[in-house]
Amino acid sequence: VSGFTSEDNFLAVLPMFHSFGWATSVLFPLYLGGSTTILDSFKPKEVLQVLVDEGVTIFCGVPSMFSLLLKSRRQVVFPKLRFAFSGGDSISGENLVEFEKKFNTPIVEGYGLSEASPIVCLNPIHGTRKIRSVGV
């Protein structure tokens, strides 16, 4: 899969009983030979610290997670975070732009459903994209 390697470290904070969490936090890193940092629940302060301390490169979340991370007053630099993927619902354009600006990390929006294991389509990871869309 283009752009991902065995050097990637995925943060697993989505529920693993749901296909989005299982596929993006367990199956995909396993396929790559990468690693997964597992948290048992989503606590914004803990997630921010783990993104820094564990060298996480890929974070997959839902819009409410991104919203809560934005409410943090901490100005954090994630030294290795390359991408954040948002799914499960539509993320607001304001939160997407604010997250990317505050944390210097692009958010890739996607659409999927459990029956499709779970990703159907994503905005391009590199190149032209249309915010609040999963197509160009």
PDB file of C-alpha atoms in Angstrom:
ATOM      1  CA  VAL A   1       0.000   0.000   0.000  1.00  0.00           C
ATOM      2  CA  SER A   2       1.564   3.233  -1.172  1.00  0.00           C
ATOM      3  CA  GLY A   3       2.877   5.578   1.482  1.00  0.00           C
ATOM      4  CA  PHE A   4       2.813   3.141   4.402  1.00  0.00           C
ATOM      5  CA  THR A   5       5.666   0.954   5.642  1.00  0.00           C
ATOM      6  CA  SER A   6       6.692  -1.425   8.394  1.00  0.00           C
ATOM      7  CA  GLU A   7       8.114   1.641  10.163  1.00  0.00           C
ATOM      8  CA  ASP A   8       4.609   3.004  10.792  1.00  0.00           C
ATOM      9  CA  ASN A   9       3.181   2.990  14.309  1.00  0.00           C
ATOM     10  CA  PHE A  10      -0.624   3.156  14.479  1.00  0.00           C
ATOM     11  CA  LEU A  11      -2.502   4.418  17.519  1.00  0.00           C
ATOM     12  CA  ALA A  12      -5.338   2.045  18.435  1.00  0.00           C
ATOM     13  CA  VAL A  13      -7.935   3.989  20.391  1.00  0.00           C
ATOM     14  CA  LEU A  14     -11.046   3.198  18.343  1.00  0.00           C
ATOM     15  CA  PRO A  15     -13.116   0.265  19.636  1.00  0.00           C
ATOM     16  CA  MET A  16     -11.681  -2.952  18.219  1.00  0.00           C
ATOM     17  CA  PHE A  17     -15.118  -4.562  18.151  1.00  0.00           C
ATOM     18  CA  HIS A  18     -15.989  -2.175  15.321  1.00  0.00           C
ATOM     19  CA  SER A  19     -14.625  -2.786  11.834  1.00  0.00           C
ATOM     20  CA  PHE A  20     -13.082   0.715  11.545  1.00  0.00           C
ATOM     21  CA  GLY A  21     -10.984   0.194  14.680  1.00  0.00           C
ATOM     22  CA  TRP A  22     -10.159  -3.445  13.920  1.00  0.00           C
ATOM     23  CA  ALA A  23      -9.103  -2.886  10.304  1.00  0.00           C
ATOM     24  CA  THR A  24      -7.142   0.343  10.815  1.00  0.00           C
ATOM     25  CA  SER A  25      -5.544  -0.439  14.170  1.00  0.00           C
ATOM     26  CA  VAL A  26      -4.904  -4.177  13.962  1.00  0.00           C
ATOM     27  CA  LEU A  27      -5.218  -5.699  10.488  1.00  0.00           C
ATOM     28  CA  PHE A  28      -3.542  -2.957   8.437  1.00  0.00           C
ATOM     29  CA  PRO A  29      -0.485  -2.592  10.724  1.00  0.00           C
ATOM     30  CA  LEU A  30      -0.202  -6.397  10.849  1.00  0.00           C
ATOM     31  CA  TYR A  31      -0.294  -6.561   7.034  1.00  0.00           C
ATOM     32  CA  LEU A  32       2.461  -3.931   6.851  1.00  0.00           C
ATOM     33  CA  GLY A  33       4.604  -5.518   9.543  1.00  0.00           C
ATOM     34  CA  GLY A  34       4.205  -2.255  11.450  1.00  0.00           C
ATOM     35  CA  SER A  35       3.357  -1.648  15.069  1.00  0.00           C
ATOM     36  CA  THR A  36       0.334  -0.606  17.070  1.00  0.00           C
ATOM     37  CA  THR A  37       0.206   1.398  20.279  1.00  0.00           C
ATOM     38  CA  ILE A  38      -2.960   0.422  22.152  1.00  0.00           C
ATOM     39  CA  LEU A  39      -4.979   2.587  24.532  1.00  0.00           C
ATOM     40  CA  ASP A  40      -7.969   1.106  26.342  1.00  0.00           C
ATOM     41  CA  SER A  41     -10.070   4.257  25.987  1.00  0.00           C
ATOM     42  CA  PHE A  42     -10.031   7.732  24.496  1.00  0.00           C
ATOM     43  CA  LYS A  43      -8.809  10.339  26.966  1.00  0.00           C
ATOM     44  CA  PRO A  44      -7.669  13.469  25.096  1.00  0.00           C
ATOM     45  CA  LYS A  45      -4.744  14.343  27.394  1.00  0.00           C
ATOM     46  CA  GLU A  46      -3.469  10.762  27.308  1.00  0.00           C
ATOM     47  CA  VAL A  47      -3.837  10.549  23.521  1.00  0.00           C
ATOM     48  CA  LEU A  48      -1.881  13.780  23.032  1.00  0.00           C
ATOM     49  CA  GLN A  49       0.917  12.488  25.265  1.00  0.00           C
ATOM     50  CA  VAL A  50       1.040   9.070  23.579  1.00  0.00           C
ATOM     51  CA  LEU A  51       1.164  10.669  20.116  1.00  0.00           C
ATOM     52  CA  VAL A  52       4.366  12.382  21.264  1.00  0.00           C
ATOM     53  CA  ASP A  53       5.977   9.742  23.499  1.00  0.00           C
ATOM     54  CA  GLU A  54       5.360   6.628  21.390  1.00  0.00           C
ATOM     55  CA  GLY A  55       6.303   8.060  18.000  1.00  0.00           C
ATOM     56  CA  VAL A  56       2.876   7.372  16.510  1.00  0.00           C
ATOM     57  CA  THR A  57       2.816   7.961  12.753  1.00  0.00           C
ATOM     58  CA  ILE A  58      -0.850   7.173  11.938  1.00  0.00           C
ATOM     59  CA  PHE A  59      -3.914   8.133  13.997  1.00  0.00           C
ATOM     60  CA  CYS A  60      -7.423   7.029  13.011  1.00  0.00           C
ATOM     61  CA  GLY A  61     -10.360   8.602  14.773  1.00  0.00           C
ATOM     62  CA  VAL A  62     -13.896   9.874  14.553  1.00  0.00           C
ATOM     63  CA  PRO A  63     -14.824  13.578  14.362  1.00  0.00           C
ATOM     64  CA  SER A  64     -15.722  13.822  18.056  1.00  0.00           C
ATOM     65  CA  MET A  65     -12.169  12.714  18.940  1.00  0.00           C
ATOM     66  CA  PHE A  66     -10.634  15.412  16.761  1.00  0.00           C
ATOM     67  CA  SER A  67     -12.976  17.972  18.319  1.00  0.00           C
ATOM     68  CA  LEU A  68     -11.920  17.000  21.850  1.00  0.00           C
ATOM     69  CA  LEU A  69      -8.221  17.078  20.928  1.00  0.00           C
ATOM     70  CA  LEU A  70      -8.713  20.611  19.602  1.00  0.00           C
ATOM     71  CA  LYS A  71     -10.101  21.726  22.966  1.00  0.00           C
ATOM     72  CA  SER A  72      -6.747  21.013  24.579  1.00  0.00           C
ATOM     73  CA  ARG A  73      -4.923  24.178  25.492  1.00  0.00           C
ATOM     74  CA  ARG A  74      -1.588  22.455  25.009  1.00  0.00           C
ATOM     75  CA  GLN A  75       0.393  23.378  21.955  1.00  0.00           C
ATOM     76  CA  VAL A  76       1.864  20.013  21.034  1.00  0.00           C
ATOM     77  CA  VAL A  77       4.238  19.027  18.277  1.00  0.00           C
ATOM     78  CA  PHE A  78       3.954  15.433  17.130  1.00  0.00           C
ATOM     79  CA  PRO A  79       7.442  14.586  15.884  1.00  0.00           C
ATOM     80  CA  LYS A  80       6.432  11.568  13.790  1.00  0.00           C
ATOM     81  CA  LEU A  81       2.679  11.824  13.130  1.00  0.00           C
ATOM     82  CA  ARG A  82       2.245  11.788   9.347  1.00  0.00           C
ATOM     83  CA  PHE A  83      -1.502  11.332   8.889  1.00  0.00           C
ATOM     84  CA  ALA A  84      -4.766  11.388  10.767  1.00  0.00           C
ATOM     85  CA  PHE A  85      -7.731   9.588   9.237  1.00  0.00           C
ATOM     86  CA  SER A  86     -11.283  10.613  10.065  1.00  0.00           C
ATOM     87  CA  GLY A  87     -14.298   8.381   9.558  1.00  0.00           C
ATOM     88  CA  GLY A  88     -17.535   7.285  11.165  1.00  0.00           C
ATOM     89  CA  ASP A  89     -19.180  10.648  10.504  1.00  0.00           C
ATOM     90  CA  SER A  90     -18.514  13.841   8.604  1.00  0.00           C
ATOM     91  CA  ILE A  91     -15.904  16.103  10.204  1.00  0.00           C
ATOM     92  CA  SER A  92     -16.637  19.818  10.070  1.00  0.00           C
ATOM     93  CA  GLY A  93     -14.472  21.821   7.707  1.00  0.00           C
ATOM     94  CA  GLU A  94     -13.592  24.170  10.566  1.00  0.00           C
ATOM     95  CA  ASN A  95     -12.326  21.355  12.805  1.00  0.00           C
ATOM     96  CA  LEU A  96     -10.388  19.775   9.957  1.00  0.00           C
ATOM     97  CA  VAL A  97      -8.583  23.014   9.089  1.00  0.00           C
ATOM     98  CA  GLU A  98      -8.015  23.917  12.753  1.00  0.00           C
ATOM     99  CA  PHE A  99      -6.574  20.468  13.570  1.00  0.00           C
ATOM    100  CA  GLU A 100      -4.240  20.559  10.586  1.00  0.00           C
ATOM    101  CA  LYS A 101      -3.041  24.040  11.522  1.00  0.00           C
ATOM    102  CA  LYS A 102      -2.681  23.414  15.268  1.00  0.00           C
ATOM    103  CA  PHE A 103      -0.978  20.016  14.992  1.00  0.00           C
ATOM    104  CA  ASN A 104       0.671  20.318  11.564  1.00  0.00           C
ATOM    105  CA  THR A 105      -0.832  16.991  10.482  1.00  0.00           C
ATOM    106  CA  PRO A 106      -3.147  16.380   7.522  1.00  0.00           C
ATOM    107  CA  ILE A 107      -6.526  14.756   8.092  1.00  0.00           C
ATOM    108  CA  VAL A 108      -7.665  12.357   5.392  1.00  0.00           C
ATOM    109  CA  GLU A 109     -11.445  12.032   5.271  1.00  0.00           C
ATOM    110  CA  GLY A 110     -13.006   8.714   4.434  1.00  0.00           C
ATOM    111  CA  TYR A 111     -16.293   6.931   3.972  1.00  0.00           C
ATOM    112  CA  GLY A 112     -17.024   3.340   4.732  1.00  0.00           C
ATOM    113  CA  LEU A 113     -19.299   0.790   6.293  1.00  0.00           C
ATOM    114  CA  SER A 114     -18.762  -2.395   8.263  1.00  0.00           C
ATOM    115  CA  GLU A 115     -19.887  -4.576   5.371  1.00  0.00           C
ATOM    116  CA  ALA A 116     -17.044  -3.158   3.250  1.00  0.00           C
ATOM    117  CA  SER A 117     -14.327  -3.906   5.843  1.00  0.00           C
ATOM    118  CA  PRO A 118     -14.675  -0.789   6.564  1.00  0.00           C
ATOM    119  CA  ILE A 119     -13.220   1.692   4.050  1.00  0.00           C
ATOM    120  CA  VAL A 120     -15.004   2.373   0.772  1.00  0.00           C
ATOM    121  CA  CYS A 121     -13.198   5.528  -0.340  1.00  0.00           C
ATOM    122  CA  LEU A 122     -10.836   8.216   0.938  1.00  0.00           C
ATOM    123  CA  ASN A 123      -9.754  11.640  -0.098  1.00  0.00           C
ATOM    124  CA  PRO A 124      -6.355  11.459  -1.790  1.00  0.00           C
ATOM    125  CA  ILE A 125      -3.545  11.112   0.720  1.00  0.00           C
ATOM    126  CA  HIS A 126      -1.310  13.286  -1.443  1.00  0.00           C
ATOM    127  CA  GLY A 127      -2.389  15.909  -3.936  1.00  0.00           C
ATOM    128  CA  THR A 128      -5.655  17.681  -4.598  1.00  0.00           C
ATOM    129  CA  ARG A 129      -8.513  17.139  -2.181  1.00  0.00           C
ATOM    130  CA  LYS A 130     -11.911  18.592  -1.471  1.00  0.00           C
ATOM    131  CA  ILE A 131     -12.653  19.257   2.221  1.00  0.00           C
ATOM    132  CA  ARG A 132     -15.882  17.650   3.526  1.00  0.00           C
ATOM    133  CA  SER A 133     -15.849  15.207   0.655  1.00  0.00           C
ATOM    134  CA  VAL A 134     -14.524  11.732  -0.005  1.00  0.00           C
ATOM    135  CA  GLY A 135     -13.820  12.435  -3.629  1.00  0.00           C
ATOM    136  CA  VAL A 136     -12.224  15.170  -5.644  1.00  0.00           C
TER     137      VAL A 136
END
